[in-house]
Coordinates of C-alpha atoms in Angstrom, one line a residue:
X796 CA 221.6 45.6 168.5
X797 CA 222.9 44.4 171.7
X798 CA 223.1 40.1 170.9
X799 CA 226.0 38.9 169.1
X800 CA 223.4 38.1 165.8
X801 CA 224.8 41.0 163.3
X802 CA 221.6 43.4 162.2
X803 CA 222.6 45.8 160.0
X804 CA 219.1 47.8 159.9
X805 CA 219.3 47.8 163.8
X806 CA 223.0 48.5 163.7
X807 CA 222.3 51.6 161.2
X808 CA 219.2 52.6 162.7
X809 CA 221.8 52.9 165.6
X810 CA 224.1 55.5 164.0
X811 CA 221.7 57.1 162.0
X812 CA 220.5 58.4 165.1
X813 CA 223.5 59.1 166.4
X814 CA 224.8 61.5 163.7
X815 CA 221.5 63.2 163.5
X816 CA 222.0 64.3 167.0
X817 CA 225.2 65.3 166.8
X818 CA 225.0 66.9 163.4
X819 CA 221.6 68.7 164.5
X820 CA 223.2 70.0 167.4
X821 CA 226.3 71.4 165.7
X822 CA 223.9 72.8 163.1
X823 CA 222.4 74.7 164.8
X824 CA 225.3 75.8 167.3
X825 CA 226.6 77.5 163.8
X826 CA 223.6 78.9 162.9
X827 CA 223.1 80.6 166.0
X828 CA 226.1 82.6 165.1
X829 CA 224.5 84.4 162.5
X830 CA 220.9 83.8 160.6
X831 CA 222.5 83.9 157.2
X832 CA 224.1 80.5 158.3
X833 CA 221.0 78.9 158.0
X834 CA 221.6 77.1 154.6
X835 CA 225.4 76.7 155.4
X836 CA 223.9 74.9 158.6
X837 CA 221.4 72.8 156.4
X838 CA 224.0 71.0 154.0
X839 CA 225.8 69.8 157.5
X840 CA 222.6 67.8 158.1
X841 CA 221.6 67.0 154.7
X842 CA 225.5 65.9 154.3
X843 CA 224.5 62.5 157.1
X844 CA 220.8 62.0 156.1
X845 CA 222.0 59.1 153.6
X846 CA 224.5 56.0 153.7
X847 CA 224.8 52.6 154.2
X848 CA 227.1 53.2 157.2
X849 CA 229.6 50.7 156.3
X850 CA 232.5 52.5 157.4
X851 CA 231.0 52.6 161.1
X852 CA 230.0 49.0 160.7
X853 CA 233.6 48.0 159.8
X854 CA 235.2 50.4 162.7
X855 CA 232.4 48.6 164.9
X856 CA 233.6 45.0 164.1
X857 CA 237.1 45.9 164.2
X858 CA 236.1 46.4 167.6
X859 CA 234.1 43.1 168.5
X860 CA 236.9 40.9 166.5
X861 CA 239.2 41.6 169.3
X862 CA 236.5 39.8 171.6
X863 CA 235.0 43.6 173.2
X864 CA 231.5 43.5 173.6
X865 CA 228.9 45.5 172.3
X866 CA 229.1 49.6 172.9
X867 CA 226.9 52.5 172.7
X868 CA 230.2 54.7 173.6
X869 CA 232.0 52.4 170.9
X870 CA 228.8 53.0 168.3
X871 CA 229.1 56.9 168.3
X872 CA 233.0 56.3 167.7
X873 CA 232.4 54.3 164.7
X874 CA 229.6 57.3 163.6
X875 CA 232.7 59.4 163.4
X876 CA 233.9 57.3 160.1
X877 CA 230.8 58.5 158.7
X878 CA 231.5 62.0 159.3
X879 CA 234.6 61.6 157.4
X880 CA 232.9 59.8 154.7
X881 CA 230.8 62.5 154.7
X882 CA 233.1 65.0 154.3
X883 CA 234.9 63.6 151.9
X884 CA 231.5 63.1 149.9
X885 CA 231.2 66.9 150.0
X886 CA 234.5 67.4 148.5
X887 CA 234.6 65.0 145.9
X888 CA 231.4 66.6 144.4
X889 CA 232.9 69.7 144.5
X890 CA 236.3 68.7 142.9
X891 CA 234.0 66.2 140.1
X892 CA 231.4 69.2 139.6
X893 CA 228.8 66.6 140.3
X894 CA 225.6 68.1 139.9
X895 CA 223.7 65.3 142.2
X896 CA 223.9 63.0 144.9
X897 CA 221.5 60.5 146.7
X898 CA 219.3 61.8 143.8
X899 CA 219.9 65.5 145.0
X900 CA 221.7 68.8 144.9
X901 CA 225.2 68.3 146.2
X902 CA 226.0 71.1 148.7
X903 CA 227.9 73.3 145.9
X904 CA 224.9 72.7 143.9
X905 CA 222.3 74.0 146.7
X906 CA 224.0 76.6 147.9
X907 CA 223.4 79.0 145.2
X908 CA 220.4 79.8 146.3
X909 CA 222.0 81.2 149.3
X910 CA 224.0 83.4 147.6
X911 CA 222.2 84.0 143.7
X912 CA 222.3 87.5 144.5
X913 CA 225.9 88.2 145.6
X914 CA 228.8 88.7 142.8
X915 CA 230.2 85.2 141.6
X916 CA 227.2 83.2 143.1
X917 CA 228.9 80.3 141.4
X918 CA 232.3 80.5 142.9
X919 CA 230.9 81.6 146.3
X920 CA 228.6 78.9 146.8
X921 CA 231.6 76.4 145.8
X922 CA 233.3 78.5 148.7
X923 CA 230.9 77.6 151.4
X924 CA 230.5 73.8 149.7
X925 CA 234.5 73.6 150.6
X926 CA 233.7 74.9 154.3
X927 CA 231.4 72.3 154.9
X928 CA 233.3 69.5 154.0
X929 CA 236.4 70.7 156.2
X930 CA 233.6 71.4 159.3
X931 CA 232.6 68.1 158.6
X932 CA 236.3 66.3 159.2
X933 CA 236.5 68.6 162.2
X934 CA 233.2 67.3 164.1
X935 CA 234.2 63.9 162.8
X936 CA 237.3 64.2 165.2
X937 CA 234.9 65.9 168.0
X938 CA 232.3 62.9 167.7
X939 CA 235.2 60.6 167.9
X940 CA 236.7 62.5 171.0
X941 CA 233.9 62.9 172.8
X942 CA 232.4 59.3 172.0
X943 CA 232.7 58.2 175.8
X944 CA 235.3 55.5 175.6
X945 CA 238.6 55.8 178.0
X946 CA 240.9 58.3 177.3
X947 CA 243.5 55.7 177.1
X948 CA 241.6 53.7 174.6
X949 CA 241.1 56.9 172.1
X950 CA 245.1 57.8 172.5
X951 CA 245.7 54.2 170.8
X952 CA 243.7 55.0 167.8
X953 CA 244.3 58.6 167.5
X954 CA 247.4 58.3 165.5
X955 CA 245.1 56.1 162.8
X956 CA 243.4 59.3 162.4
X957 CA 246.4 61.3 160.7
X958 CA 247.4 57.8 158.3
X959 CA 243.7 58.2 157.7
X960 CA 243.6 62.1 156.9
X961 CA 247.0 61.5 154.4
X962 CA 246.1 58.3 152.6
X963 CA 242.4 59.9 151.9
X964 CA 243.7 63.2 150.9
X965 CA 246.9 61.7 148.9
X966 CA 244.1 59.6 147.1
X967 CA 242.2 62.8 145.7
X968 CA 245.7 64.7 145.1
X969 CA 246.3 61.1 142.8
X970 CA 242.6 61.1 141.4
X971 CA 243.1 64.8 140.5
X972 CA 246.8 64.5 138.6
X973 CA 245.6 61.6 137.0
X974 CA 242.5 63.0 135.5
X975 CA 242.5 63.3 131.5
X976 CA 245.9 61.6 131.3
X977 CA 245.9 58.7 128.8
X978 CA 243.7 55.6 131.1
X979 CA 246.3 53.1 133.0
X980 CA 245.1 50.3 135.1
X981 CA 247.8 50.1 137.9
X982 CA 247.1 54.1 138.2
X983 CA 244.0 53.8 138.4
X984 CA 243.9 50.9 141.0
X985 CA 246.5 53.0 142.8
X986 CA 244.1 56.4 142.7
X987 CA 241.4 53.6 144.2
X988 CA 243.1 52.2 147.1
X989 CA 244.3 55.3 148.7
X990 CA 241.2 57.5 147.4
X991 CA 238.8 54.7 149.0
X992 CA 239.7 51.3 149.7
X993 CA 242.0 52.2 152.7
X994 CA 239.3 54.9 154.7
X995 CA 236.0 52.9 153.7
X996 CA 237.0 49.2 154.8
X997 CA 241.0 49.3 156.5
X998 CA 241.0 52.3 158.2
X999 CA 238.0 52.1 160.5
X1000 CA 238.7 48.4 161.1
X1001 CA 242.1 49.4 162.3
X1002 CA 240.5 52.1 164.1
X1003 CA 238.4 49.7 165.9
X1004 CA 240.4 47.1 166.5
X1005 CA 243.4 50.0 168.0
X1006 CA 240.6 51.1 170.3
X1007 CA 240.3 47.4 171.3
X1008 CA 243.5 46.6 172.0
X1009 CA 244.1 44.3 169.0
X1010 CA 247.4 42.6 168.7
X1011 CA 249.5 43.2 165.4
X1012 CA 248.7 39.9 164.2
X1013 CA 245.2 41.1 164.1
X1014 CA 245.9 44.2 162.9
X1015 CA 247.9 42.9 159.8
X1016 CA 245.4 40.3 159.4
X1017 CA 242.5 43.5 158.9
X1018 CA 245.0 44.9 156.0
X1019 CA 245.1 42.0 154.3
X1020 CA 240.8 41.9 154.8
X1021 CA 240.6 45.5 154.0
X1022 CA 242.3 46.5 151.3
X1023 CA 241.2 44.1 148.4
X1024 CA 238.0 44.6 150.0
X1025 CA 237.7 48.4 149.6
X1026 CA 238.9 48.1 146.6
X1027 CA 236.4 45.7 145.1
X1028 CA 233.9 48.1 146.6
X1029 CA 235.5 51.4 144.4
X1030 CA 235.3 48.6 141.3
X1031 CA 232.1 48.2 141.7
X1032 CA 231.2 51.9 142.4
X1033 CA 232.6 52.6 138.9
X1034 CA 230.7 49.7 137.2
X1035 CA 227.2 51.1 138.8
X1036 CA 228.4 54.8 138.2
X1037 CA 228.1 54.1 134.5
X1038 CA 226.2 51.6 134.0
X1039 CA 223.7 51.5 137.4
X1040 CA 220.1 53.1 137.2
X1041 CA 220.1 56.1 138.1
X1042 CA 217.3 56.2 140.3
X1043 CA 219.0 53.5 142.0
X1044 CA 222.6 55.4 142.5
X1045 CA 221.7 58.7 142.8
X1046 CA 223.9 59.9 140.3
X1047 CA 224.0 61.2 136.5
X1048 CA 225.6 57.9 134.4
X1049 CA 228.4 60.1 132.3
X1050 CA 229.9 61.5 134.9
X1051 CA 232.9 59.8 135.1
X1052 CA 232.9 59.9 131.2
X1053 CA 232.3 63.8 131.2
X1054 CA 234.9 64.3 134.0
X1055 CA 237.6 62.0 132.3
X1056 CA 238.6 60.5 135.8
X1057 CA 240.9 57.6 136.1
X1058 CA 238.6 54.7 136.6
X1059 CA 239.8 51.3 136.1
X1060 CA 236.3 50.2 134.0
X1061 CA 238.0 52.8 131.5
X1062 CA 241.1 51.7 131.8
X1063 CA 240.4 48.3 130.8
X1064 CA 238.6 49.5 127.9
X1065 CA 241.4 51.6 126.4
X1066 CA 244.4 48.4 127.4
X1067 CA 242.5 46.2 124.7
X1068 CA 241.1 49.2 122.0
X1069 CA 242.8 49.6 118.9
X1070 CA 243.4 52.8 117.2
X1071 CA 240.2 53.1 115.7
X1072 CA 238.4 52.7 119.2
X1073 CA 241.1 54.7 121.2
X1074 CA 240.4 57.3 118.8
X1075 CA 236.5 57.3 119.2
X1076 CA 236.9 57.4 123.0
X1077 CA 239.5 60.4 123.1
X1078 CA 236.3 62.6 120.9
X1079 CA 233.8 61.5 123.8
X1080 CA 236.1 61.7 127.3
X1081 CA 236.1 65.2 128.9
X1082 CA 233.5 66.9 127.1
X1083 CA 231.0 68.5 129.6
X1084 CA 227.8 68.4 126.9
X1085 CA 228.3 64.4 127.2
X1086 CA 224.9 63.2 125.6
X1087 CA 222.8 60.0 125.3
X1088 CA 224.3 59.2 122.2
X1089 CA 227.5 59.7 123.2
X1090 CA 227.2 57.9 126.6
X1091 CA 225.9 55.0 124.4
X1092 CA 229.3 54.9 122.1
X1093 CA 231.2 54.5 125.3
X1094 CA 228.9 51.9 127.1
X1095 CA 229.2 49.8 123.7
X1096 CA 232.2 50.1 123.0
X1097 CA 233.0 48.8 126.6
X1098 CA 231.0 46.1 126.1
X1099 CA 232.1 45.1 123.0
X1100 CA 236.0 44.9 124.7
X1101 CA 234.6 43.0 127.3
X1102 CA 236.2 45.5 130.2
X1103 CA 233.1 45.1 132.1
X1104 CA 233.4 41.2 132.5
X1105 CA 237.4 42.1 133.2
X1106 CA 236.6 44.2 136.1
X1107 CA 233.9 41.7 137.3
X1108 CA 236.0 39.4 137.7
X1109 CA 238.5 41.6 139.5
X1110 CA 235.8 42.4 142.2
X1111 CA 235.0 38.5 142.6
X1112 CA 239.2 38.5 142.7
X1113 CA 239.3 40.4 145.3
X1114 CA 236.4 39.4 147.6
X1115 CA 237.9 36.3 147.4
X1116 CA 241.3 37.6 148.7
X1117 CA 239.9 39.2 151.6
X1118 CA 237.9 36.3 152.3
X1119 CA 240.5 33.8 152.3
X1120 CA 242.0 36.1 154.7
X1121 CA 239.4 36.4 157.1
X1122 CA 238.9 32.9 157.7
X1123 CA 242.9 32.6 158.5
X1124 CA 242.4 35.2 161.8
X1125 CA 241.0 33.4 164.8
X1126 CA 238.0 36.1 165.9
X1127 CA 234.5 35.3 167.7
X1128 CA 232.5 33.4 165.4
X1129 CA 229.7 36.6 165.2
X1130 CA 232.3 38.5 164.0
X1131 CA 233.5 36.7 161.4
X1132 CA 229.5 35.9 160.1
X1133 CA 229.6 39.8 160.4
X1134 CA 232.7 40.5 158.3
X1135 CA 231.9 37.9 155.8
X1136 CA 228.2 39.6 155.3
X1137 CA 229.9 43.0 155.0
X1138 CA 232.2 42.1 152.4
X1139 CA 229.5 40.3 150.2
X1140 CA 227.3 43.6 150.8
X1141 CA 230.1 46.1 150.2
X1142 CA 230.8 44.7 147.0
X1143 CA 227.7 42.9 145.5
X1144 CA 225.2 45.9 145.4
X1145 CA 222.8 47.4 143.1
X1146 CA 223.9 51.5 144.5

């Protein structure tokens, strides 16, 4: 993708291949160090062989907003959000116990096998799925570092990097605190923002647009984009997590049920349920042997409350918000027909 005509296959084709280098190469850098690395090595690359690369594609416009043109040196900077994204990924599963993702193991899940003979297989294999992530965040700064844009131009983003590291990791500190405490919808849209709205859609546009140049008009204008914008996209992560296919999301339906975490679909439901339903809901929430049935009970009694239709329409809400914001910044016309596409893509999806 080298015209001003956004293409996100081309553009993902783009940083597909410029993670799998990267990753492929540190991969096997590590497992050169000794052979029993080999499946530590393995979840590196199986951790960037899936995504929409929306975060990169958002870094990438923050870039061409500020009127920069096309990059390769740019494009393997935005592939850094993905190693993030990717770490992050590797974590979450590890502090949800999610068994699957992308319709696989997670890394905790496919490590055992590389350590089903050693004592606490279970607890070492969650070990090495911890390792993984954090090697992750640390190439992401490498690929970032190494990208090929002018020193100059990295040392004005580079202080994103720790708002971005704090704001992520304050998210999951939030999302963890907050699990199995009675459901609250400010909490919850709290836990969403800093756990995902603020690294998947504000931080890499700022990211871009600091290794631009951009002015702070632009740069507040990208907030006020971003933020209702990644949040609609968490909204609608929950909605699919529990009521998507699952061949389509990759993921088991009750988790969020079985885990008790602070979504916001929940915590609609419990605003409007009277004692009867609360009551219902507290038997079901948290408990690991979840089943179809009791998945069912939840769904319905959702339903029946009408807390899907309430966070629908704060997703719309919200894509509104940042659209109405968009059109207020004066940026190329490509990007803007970019940013407008992403936002109806990051939010209207079916996984």
């Amino acid at each position: 993708m080298t015209s001003d005509r956004w293409e996100p296959a081309a553009f993902k084709d783009r940083v597909d291949q410029v993670l799998q280098r990267f990753v492929a190469d540190e991969a096997g850098r590590f497992a050169e160090i000794d052979r029993v690395l080999g499946p530590v090595a393995g979840q590196l690359e199986a951790a960037v062989a899936d995504g929409k690369r929306l975060r990169a594609a958002f870094c990438y416009w923050g870039w061409r907003a500020v009127g920069q043109p096309d990059s390769d040196a740019l494009v393997r900077a935005a592939a850094s959000m993905e190693l993030v994204h990717a770490a992050a990924v590797v974590h979450d599963d590890l502090i949800d116990d999610s068994p699957l993702r992308h319709g696989r193991p997670t890394a905790h899940i496919a490590l055992r096998g590389a350590v089903r003979r050693r004592p606490r297989a279970v607890s070492a294999a969650r070990s090495l799925a911890m390792l993984v992530g954090d090697l992750l965040m640390g190439l992401a700064g490498e690929l970032f570092a190494t990208s090929g844009l002018p020193a100059a131009y990295l040392a004005r983003a580079r202080p994103l990097w720790s708002v971005l590291a704090r704001e992520l990791i304050a998210g999951e500190c939030l999302e963890i605190l907050r699990t199995g405490a009675e459901p609250d919808t400010a909490a919850s849209l709290k836990v969403i923002r800093y756990k995902t709205a603020k690294y998947t859609v504000e931080q890499p546009l700022l990211i871009g647009g600091a290794l631009a140049g951009a002015g702070g008009r632009l740069r507040e204008g990208y907030s006020c984009y971003g933020l209702p914008l990644g949040e609609a996209f968490q909204l609608r992560d929950d909605v699919l997590g529990l009521f998507g296919h699952p061949e389509r999301t990759g993921k088991a339906n009750a988790d969020d049920l079985r885990g008790h975490r602070p979504t916001a679909l929940l915590a609609e439901t419990w605003r409007v349920a009277g004692a009867e339903d609360r009551e219902r809901l507290r038997a079901l929430l948290g408990q690991r042997g979840l089943d179809q049935a009791g998945l069912h009970t939840v769904r319905e009694t959702m339903r029946r409350l009408k807390a899907p239709d309430r966070v629908e329409g704060m997703i719309a809400a919200r894509v509104e918000e940042a659209l109405d914001a968009l059109h207020e910044l004066n940026i190329p016309a490509p990007a803007e027909a970019a940013l407008t596409e992403l936002a109806h893509s990051a939010a209207v999806r079916l996984s």
